[in-house]
GROMACS .gro file of C-alpha atoms in nm:
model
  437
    1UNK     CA    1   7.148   0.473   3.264
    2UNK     CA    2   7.284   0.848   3.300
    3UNK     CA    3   7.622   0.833   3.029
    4UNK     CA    4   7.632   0.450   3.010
    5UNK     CA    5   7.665   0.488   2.636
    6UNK     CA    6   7.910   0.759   2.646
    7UNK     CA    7   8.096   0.521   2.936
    8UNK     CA    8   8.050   0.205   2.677
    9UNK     CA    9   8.247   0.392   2.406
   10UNK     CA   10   8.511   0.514   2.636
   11UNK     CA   11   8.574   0.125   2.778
   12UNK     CA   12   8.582  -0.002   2.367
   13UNK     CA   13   8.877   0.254   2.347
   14UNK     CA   14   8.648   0.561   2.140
   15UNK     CA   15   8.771   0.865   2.350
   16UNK     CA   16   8.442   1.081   2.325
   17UNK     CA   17   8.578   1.296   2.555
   18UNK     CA   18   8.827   1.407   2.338
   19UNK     CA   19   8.612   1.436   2.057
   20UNK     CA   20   8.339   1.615   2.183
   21UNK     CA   21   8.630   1.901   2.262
   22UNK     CA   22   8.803   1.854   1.870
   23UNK     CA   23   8.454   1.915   1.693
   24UNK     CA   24   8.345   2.215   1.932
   25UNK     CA   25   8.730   2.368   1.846
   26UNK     CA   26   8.609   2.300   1.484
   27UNK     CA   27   8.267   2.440   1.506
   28UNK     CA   28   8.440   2.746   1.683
   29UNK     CA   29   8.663   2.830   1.347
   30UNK     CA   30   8.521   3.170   1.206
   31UNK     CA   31   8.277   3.145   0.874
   32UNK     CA   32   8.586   3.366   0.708
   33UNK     CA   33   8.814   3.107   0.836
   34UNK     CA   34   8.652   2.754   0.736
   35UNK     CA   35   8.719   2.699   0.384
   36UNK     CA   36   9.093   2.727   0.499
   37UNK     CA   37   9.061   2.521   0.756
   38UNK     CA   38   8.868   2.227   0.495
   39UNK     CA   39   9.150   2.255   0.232
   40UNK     CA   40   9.390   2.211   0.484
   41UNK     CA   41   9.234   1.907   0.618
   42UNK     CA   42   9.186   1.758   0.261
   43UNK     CA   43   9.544   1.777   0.149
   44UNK     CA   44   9.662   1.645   0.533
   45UNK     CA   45   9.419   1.336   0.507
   46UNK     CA   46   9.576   1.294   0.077
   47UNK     CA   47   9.899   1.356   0.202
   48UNK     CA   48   9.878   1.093   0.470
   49UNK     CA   49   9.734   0.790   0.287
   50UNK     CA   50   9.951   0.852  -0.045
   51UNK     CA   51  10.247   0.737   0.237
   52UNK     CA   52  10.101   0.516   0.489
   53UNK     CA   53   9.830   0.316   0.270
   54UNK     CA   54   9.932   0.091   0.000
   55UNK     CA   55   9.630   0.016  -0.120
   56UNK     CA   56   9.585   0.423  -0.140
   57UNK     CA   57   9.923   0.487  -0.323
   58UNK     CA   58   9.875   0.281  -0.534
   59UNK     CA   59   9.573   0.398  -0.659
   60UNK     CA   60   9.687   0.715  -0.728
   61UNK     CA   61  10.026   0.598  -0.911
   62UNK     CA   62   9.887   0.730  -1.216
   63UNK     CA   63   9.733   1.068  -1.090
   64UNK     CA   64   9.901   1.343  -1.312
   65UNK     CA   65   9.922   1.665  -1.088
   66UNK     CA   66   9.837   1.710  -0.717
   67UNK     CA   67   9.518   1.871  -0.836
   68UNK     CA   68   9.180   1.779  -0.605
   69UNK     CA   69   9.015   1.721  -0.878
   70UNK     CA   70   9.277   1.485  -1.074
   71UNK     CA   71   9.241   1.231  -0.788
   72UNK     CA   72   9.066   0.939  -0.865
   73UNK     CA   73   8.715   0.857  -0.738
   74UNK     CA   74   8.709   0.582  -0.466
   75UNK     CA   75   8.405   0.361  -0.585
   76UNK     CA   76   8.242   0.035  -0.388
   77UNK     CA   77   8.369  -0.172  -0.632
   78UNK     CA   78   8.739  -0.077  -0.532
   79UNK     CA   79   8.673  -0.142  -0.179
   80UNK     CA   80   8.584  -0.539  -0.232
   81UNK     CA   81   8.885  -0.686  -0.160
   82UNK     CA   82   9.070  -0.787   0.173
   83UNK     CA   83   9.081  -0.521   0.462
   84UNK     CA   84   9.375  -0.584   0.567
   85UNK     CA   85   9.509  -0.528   0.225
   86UNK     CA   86   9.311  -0.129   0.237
   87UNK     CA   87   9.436  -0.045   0.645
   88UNK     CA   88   9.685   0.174   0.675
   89UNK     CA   89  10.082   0.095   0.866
   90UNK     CA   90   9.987   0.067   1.191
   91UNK     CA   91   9.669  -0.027   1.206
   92UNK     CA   92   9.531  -0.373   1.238
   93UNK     CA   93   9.203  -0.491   1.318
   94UNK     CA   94   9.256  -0.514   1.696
   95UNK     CA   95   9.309  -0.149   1.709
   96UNK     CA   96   9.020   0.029   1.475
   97UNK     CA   97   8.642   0.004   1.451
   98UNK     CA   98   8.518  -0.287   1.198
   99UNK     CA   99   8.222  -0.330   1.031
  100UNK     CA  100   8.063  -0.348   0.693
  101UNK     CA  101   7.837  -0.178   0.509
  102UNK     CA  102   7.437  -0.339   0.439
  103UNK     CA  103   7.472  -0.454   0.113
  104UNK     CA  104   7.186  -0.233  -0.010
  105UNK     CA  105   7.403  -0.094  -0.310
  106UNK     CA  106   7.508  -0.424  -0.445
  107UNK     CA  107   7.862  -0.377  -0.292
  108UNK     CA  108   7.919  -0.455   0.023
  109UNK     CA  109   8.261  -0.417   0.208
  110UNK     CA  110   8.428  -0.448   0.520
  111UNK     CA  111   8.580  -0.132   0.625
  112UNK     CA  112   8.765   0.041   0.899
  113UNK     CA  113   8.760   0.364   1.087
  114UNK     CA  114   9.068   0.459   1.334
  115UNK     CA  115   8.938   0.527   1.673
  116UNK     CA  116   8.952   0.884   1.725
  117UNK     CA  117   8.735   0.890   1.356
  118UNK     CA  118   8.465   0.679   1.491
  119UNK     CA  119   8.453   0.890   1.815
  120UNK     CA  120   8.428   1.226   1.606
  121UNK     CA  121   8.146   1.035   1.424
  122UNK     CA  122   7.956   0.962   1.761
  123UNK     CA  123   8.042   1.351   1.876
  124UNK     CA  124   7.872   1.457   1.550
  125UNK     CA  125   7.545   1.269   1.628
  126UNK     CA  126   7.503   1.374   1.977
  127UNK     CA  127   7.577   1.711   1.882
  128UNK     CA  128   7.301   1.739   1.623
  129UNK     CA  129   7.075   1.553   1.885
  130UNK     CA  130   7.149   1.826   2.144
  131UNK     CA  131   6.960   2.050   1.819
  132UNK     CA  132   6.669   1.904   1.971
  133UNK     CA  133   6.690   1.843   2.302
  134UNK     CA  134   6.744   1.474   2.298
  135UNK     CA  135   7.025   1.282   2.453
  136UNK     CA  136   7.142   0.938   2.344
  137UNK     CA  137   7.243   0.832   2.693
  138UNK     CA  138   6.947   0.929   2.861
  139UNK     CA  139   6.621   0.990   2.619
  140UNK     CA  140   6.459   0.680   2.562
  141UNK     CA  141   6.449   0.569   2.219
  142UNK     CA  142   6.189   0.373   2.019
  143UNK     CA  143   6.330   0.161   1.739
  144UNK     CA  144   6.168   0.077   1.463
  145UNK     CA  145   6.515  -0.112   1.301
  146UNK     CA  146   6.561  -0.461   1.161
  147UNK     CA  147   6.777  -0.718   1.335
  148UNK     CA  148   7.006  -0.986   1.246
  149UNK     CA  149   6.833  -1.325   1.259
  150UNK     CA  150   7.159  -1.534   1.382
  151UNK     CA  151   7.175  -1.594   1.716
  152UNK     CA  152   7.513  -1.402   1.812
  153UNK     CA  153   7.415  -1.123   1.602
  154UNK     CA  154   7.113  -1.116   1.754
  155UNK     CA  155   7.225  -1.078   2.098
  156UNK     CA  156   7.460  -0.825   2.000
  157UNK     CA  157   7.220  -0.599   1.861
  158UNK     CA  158   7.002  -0.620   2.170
  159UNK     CA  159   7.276  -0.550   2.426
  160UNK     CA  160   7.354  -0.259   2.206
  161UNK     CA  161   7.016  -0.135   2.238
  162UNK     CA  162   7.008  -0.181   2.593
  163UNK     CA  163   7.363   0.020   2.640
  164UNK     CA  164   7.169   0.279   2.397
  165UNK     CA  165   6.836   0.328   2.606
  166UNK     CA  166   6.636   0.240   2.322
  167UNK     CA  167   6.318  -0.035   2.276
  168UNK     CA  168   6.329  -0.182   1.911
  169UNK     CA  169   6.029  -0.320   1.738
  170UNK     CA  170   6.010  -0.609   1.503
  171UNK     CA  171   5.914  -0.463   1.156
  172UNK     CA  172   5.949  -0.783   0.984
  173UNK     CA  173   5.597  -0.794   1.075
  174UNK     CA  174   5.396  -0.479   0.998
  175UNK     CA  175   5.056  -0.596   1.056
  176UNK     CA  176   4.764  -0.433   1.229
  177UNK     CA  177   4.804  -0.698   1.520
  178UNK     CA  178   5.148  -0.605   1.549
  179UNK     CA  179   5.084  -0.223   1.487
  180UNK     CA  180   4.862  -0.252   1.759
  181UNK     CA  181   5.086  -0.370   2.018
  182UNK     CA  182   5.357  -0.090   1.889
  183UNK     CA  183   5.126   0.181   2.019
  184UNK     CA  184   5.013   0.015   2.313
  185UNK     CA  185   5.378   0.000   2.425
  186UNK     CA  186   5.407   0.408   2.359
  187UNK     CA  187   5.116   0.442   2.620
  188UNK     CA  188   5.337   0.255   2.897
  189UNK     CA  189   5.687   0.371   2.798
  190UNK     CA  190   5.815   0.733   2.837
  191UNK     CA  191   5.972   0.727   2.460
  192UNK     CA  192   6.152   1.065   2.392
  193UNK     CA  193   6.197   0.999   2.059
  194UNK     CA  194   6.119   0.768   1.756
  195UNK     CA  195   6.402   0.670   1.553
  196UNK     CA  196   6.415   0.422   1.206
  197UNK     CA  197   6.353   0.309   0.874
  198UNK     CA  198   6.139   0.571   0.717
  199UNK     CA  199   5.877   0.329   0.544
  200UNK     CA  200   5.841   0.142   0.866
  201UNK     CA  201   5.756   0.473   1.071
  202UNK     CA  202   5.529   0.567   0.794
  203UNK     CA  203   5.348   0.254   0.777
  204UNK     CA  204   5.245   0.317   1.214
  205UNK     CA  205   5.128   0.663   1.131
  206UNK     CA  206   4.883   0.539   0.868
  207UNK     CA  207   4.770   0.299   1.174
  208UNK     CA  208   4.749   0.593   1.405
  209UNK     CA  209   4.532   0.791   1.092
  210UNK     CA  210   4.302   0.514   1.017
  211UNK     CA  211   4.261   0.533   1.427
  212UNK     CA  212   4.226   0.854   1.467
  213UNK     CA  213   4.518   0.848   1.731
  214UNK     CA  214   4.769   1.132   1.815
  215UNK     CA  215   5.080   0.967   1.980
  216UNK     CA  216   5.209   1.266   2.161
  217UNK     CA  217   4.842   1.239   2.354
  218UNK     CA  218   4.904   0.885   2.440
  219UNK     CA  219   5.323   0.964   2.505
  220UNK     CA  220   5.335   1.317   2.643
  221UNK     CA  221   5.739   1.283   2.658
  222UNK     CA  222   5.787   1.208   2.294
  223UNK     CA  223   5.992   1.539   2.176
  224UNK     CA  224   6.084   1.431   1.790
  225UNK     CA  225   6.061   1.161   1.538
  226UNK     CA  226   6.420   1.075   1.361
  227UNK     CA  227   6.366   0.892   1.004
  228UNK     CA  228   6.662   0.711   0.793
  229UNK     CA  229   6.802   0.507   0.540
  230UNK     CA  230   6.513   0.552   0.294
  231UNK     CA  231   6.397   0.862   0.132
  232UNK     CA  232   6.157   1.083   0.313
  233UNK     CA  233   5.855   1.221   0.093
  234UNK     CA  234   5.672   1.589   0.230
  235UNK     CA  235   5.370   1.382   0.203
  236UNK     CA  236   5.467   1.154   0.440
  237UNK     CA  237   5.634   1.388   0.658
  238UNK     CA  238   5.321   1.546   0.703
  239UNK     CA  239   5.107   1.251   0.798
  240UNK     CA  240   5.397   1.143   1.058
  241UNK     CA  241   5.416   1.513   1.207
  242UNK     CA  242   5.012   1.508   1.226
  243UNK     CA  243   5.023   1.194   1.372
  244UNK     CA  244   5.243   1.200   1.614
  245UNK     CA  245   5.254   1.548   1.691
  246UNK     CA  246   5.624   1.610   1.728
  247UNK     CA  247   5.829   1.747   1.433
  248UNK     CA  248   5.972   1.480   1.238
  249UNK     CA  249   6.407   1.506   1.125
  250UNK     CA  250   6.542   1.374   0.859
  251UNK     CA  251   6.895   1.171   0.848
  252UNK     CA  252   7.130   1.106   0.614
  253UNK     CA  253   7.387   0.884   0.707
  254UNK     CA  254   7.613   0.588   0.590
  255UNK     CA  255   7.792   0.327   0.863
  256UNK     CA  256   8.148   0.379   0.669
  257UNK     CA  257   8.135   0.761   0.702
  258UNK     CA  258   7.883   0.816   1.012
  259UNK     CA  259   7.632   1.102   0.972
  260UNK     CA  260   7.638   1.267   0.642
  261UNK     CA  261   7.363   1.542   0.677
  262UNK     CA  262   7.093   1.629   0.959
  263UNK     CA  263   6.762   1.864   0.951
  264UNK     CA  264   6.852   2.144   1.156
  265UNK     CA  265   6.582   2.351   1.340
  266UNK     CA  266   6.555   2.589   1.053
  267UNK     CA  267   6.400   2.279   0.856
  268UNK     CA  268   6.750   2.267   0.642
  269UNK     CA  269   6.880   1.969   0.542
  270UNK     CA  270   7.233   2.040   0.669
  271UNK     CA  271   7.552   1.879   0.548
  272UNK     CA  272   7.817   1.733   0.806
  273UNK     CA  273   8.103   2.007   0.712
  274UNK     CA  274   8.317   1.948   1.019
  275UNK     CA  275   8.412   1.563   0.943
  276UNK     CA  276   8.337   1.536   0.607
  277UNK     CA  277   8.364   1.725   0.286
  278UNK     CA  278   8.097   1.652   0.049
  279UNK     CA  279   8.126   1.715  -0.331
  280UNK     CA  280   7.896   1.696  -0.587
  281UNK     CA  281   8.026   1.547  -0.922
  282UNK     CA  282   7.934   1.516  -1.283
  283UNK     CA  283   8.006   1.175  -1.514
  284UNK     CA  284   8.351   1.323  -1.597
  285UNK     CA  285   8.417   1.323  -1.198
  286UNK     CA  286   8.409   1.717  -1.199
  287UNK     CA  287   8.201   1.931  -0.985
  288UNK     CA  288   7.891   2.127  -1.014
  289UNK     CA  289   7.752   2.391  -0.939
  290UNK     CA  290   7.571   2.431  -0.625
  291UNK     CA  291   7.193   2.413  -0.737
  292UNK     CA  292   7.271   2.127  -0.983
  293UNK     CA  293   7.218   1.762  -0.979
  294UNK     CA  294   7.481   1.490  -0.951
  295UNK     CA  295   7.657   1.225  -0.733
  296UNK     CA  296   7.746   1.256  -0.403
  297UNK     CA  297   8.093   1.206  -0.349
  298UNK     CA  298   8.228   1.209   0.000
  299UNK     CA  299   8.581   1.248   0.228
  300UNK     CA  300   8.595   1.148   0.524
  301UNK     CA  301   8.861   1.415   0.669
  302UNK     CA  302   8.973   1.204   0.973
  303UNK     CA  303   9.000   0.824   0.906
  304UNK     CA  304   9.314   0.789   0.855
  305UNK     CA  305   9.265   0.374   0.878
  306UNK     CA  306   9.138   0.359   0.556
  307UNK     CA  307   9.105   0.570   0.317
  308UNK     CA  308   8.771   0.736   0.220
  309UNK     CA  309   8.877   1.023  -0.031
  310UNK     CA  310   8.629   1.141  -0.303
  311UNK     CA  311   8.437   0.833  -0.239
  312UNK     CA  312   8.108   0.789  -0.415
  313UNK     CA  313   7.864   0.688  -0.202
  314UNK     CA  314   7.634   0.580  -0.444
  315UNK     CA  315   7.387   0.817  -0.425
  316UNK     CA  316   7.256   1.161  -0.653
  317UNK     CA  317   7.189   1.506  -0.463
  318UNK     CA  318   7.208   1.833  -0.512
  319UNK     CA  319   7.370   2.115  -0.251
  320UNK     CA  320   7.186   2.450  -0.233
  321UNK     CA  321   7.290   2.755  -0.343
  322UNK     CA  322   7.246   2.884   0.025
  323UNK     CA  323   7.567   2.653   0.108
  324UNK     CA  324   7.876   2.808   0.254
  325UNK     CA  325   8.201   2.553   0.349
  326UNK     CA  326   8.081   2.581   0.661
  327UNK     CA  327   7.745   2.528   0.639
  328UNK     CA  328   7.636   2.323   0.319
  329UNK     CA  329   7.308   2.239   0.253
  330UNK     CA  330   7.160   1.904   0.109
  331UNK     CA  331   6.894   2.045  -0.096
  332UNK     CA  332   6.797   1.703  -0.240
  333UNK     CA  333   6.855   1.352  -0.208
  334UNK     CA  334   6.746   1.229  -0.512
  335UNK     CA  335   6.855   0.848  -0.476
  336UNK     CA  336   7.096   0.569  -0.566
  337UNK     CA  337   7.261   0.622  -0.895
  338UNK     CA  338   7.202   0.240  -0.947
  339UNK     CA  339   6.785   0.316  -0.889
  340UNK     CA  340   6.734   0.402  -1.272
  341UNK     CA  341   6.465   0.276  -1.464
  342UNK     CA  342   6.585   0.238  -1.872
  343UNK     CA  343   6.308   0.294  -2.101
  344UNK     CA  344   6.259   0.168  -2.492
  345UNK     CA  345   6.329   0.544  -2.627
  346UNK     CA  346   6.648   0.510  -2.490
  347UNK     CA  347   6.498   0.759  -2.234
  348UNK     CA  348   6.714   0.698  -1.884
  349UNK     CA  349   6.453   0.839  -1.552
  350UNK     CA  350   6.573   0.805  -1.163
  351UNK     CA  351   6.332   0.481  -1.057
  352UNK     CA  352   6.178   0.762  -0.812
  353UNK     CA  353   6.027   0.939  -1.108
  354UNK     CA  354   5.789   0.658  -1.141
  355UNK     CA  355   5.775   0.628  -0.770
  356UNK     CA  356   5.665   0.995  -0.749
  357UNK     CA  357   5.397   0.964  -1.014
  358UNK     CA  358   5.289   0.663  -0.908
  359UNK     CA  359   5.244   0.792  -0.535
  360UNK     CA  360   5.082   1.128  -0.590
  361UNK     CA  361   4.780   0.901  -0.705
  362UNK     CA  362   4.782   0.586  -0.514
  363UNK     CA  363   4.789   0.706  -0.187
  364UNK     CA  364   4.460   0.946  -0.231
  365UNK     CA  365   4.200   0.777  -0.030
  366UNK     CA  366   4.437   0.603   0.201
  367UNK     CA  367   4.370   0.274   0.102
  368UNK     CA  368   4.719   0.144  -0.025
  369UNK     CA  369   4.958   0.132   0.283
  370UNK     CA  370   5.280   0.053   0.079
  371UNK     CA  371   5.344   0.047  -0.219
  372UNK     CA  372   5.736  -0.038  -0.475
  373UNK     CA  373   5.784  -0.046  -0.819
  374UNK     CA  374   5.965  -0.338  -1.015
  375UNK     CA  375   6.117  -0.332  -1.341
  376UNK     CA  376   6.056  -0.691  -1.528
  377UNK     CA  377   6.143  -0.513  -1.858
  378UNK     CA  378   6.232  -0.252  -2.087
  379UNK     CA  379   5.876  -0.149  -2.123
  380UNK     CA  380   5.733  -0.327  -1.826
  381UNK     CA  381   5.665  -0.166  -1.470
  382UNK     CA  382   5.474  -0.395  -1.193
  383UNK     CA  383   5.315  -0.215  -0.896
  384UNK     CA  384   5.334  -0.450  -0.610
  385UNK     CA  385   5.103  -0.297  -0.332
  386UNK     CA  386   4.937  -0.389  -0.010
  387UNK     CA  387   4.597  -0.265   0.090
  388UNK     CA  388   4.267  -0.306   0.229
  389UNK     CA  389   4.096  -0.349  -0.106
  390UNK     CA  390   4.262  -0.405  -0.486
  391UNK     CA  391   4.283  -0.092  -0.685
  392UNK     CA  392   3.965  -0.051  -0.914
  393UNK     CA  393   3.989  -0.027  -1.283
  394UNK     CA  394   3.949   0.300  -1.269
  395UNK     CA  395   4.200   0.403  -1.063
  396UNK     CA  396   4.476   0.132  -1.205
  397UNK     CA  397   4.401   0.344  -1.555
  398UNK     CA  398   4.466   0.708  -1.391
  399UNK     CA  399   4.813   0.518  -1.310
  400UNK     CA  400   4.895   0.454  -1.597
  401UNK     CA  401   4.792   0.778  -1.749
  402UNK     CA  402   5.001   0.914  -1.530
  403UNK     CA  403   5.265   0.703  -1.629
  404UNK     CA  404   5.236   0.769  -2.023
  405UNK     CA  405   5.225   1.157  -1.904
  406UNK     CA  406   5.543   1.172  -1.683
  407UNK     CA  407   5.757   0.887  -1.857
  408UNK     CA  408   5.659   0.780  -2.221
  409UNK     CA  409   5.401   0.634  -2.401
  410UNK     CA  410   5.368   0.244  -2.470
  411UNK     CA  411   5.473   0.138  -2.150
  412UNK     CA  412   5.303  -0.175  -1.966
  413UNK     CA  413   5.221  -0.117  -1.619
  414UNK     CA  414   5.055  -0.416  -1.447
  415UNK     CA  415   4.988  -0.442  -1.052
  416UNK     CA  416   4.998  -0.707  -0.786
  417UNK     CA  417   4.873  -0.686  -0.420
  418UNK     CA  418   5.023  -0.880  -0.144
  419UNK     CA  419   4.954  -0.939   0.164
  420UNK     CA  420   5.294  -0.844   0.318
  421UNK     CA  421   5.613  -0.637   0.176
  422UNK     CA  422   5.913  -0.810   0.122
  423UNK     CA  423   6.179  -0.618   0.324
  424UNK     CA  424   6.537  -0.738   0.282
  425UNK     CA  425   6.709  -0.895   0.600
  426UNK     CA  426   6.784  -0.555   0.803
  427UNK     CA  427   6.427  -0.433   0.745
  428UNK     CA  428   6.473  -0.183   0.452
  429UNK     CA  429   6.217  -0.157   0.160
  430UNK     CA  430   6.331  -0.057  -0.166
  431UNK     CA  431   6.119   0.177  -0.323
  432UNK     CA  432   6.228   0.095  -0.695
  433UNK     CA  433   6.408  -0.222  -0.851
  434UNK     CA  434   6.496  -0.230  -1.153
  435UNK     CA  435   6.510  -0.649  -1.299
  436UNK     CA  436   6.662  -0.586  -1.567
  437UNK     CA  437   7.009  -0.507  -1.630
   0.00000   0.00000   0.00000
């Protein structure tokens, strides 16, 4: 198994080699030296696409001056059309990386990353593994991912998994029977590392808790616990690093761009400044200051396939004051900018506002293992919740209270337990959705 990952990207054509050399020359530019070396990049990769993309060019026929900040803002919705209408000359779909992006936004696309691009991605990821000790080609990896029901896709995903030393669970089913057999398979398997959907890794520690089990005592060679594609709350950080007894790193990453931001070792949330140049923008599509709120707007300084320049990703963060161009750091991840929640005042709140209040009290005795919040209606909020027992009257009204205290008065909050969540088809649970449009 020793490098048959790295091996696997070198037969697809992904020189990793080469790329692995290009970021540690990047890395090795001085602090003094990086900004130069980012604005440099930026107007190479503009440069570039305004004469070998069409689809680029012509996007920016109206752009007024050569000003950063007077380029346009590359949204999903611009990206749903053709790919072979977006590639660059030169590049066709025999020779780039193709895939598409999960939907989870509302706007999914095909897209394309030139080869070199997607090996500089992989480069990035083992290099922030290294941060920790853990290799992809030889730590064993448990999965906790969703998989593609069809059968091709299906098979794909698996031999991936088995090229990338890693043992995925099914977390379509989240039951204790099923929970069960997920730690009985850490006390036969030398796991180095846990790696998945944040809710789903959440959801086994509160197994382990109600068990009174410490997984690092069961599997001495776990080393970390890697969470994505869902937000990560301190309170459940904590629980997973009691639990399983291994520090627990957050991710931040998209499949279009590759890894966006990493914890470091410092506990930092720390932005991806080799690759990628990360702004954070305003509604008038000008930045802020570091320390303020606003979307996350991303440019992938490589690709030169397809164009991803000032792209908003679709989510809202803020960058510390602490960043530097070299080192930028993601002091929050606040959420999609489509995950609002409209209320009758005319009052607009991030859907995580309720989520927030609504956790900080639900969760107290342990007795609700998930919980997500749907908007029906203007004034209308349903809790939808599985547990061992339904939520008293009591504690349903200290909801709401909180509710009225955090959001606004006259709102209608009404609650639902299930039996299972319903994830969507790659295993992801939204935390807030909003019905209404």
């Amino acid at each position: 198994m020793v490098n048959l990952f790295n091996w696997t990207l070198k037969f697809k054509g992904f020189d990793i080699a080469f790329a692995k050399a290009e970021l540690a020359r990047i890395q090795s530019i001085p602090e003094d030296q990086f900004l130069a070396y980012v604005e440099e990049k930026k107007q190479a990769i503009v440069a570039y696409h305004k004469q070998h993309n069409s689809f680029y060019k012509q996007l920016t026929a109206t752009q007024k001056s050569d000003s950063w900040n007077e380029l346009p803002v590359l949204t999903k919705a611009h990206l749903q059309q053709s790919l072979l209408e977006r590639l660059s000359t030169g590049y066709t779909r025999k020779n780039v990386y193709v895939n598409k992006t999960s939907g989870s936004s509302g706007h999914p696309f095909v897209f394309a990353k030139d080869k070199i691009s997607h090996a500089l991605s992989w480069a990035s990821f083992q290099d922030r593994y290294d941060w920790f000790d853990l290799d992809i080609n030889t730590s064993k990896q448990a999965r906790f991912y969703g998989i593609p029901l069809d059968f091709m896709e299906y098979r794909k995903e698996r031999l991936k998994d088995w090229l990338g030393n890693r043992y995925r669970f099914p977390i379509f089913d989240l039951s204790d029977v099923q929970l069960k057999k997920i730690h009985q398979k850490f006390t036969t398997t030398t796991f180095e590392y846990l790696n998945g959907y944040t809710s789903s890794i959440v959801l086994f520690a509160k197994y382990l808790r109600q068990h009174h089990i410490v997984l690092k005592e069961v599997c001495p060679s776990l080393k970390a616990c890697i969470v994505t594609s869902e937000m990560l709350f301190k309170s459940d950080k904590l629980l997973m690093e009691t639990q399983f007894g291994i520090p627990v790193i957050n991710e931040y990453g998209a499949s279009e761009l590759g890894l966006i931001a990493f914890q470091n070792t410092n506990d930092e949330f720390q932005v991806d400044s080799e690759l990628l140049y990360v702004e954070i923008l305003d509604d008038q599509n000008m930045p802020v200051p570091h320390g303020e709120s606003g979307r996350i707007v991303i440019t992938s300084l490589y690709n030169k396939a397809h164009p991803f320049i000032r792209y908003d990703i679709g989510d809202v963060g803020t960058l510390s004051r602490k960043s530097t161009p070299k080192k930028p750091i993601l002091e929050k991840l606040i959420g999609r900018t489509n995950d609002i929640a409209r209320l009758p005042s005319g009052k607009v709140v991030p859907g995580l506002t309720f989520y927030y209040v609504t956790k900080s009290v639900i969760e107290e005795d342990g007795n609700v293992s998930e919980f997500v919040i749907e908007q029906t209606a203007l004034d209308t909020f349903n809790v939808i919740y599985t547990a061992q027992r339904a939520l008293t009257v009591s504690e349903e009204e200290t909801i709401k209270k909180a509710t009225y205290t955090y959001l606004e008065d006259g709102l209608t909050v009404l609650f639902e337990k299930v039996e299972k969540m319903d994830r969507s088809k790659r295993g992801k649970l939204k935390q807030f959705v909003s019905r209404i449009s």
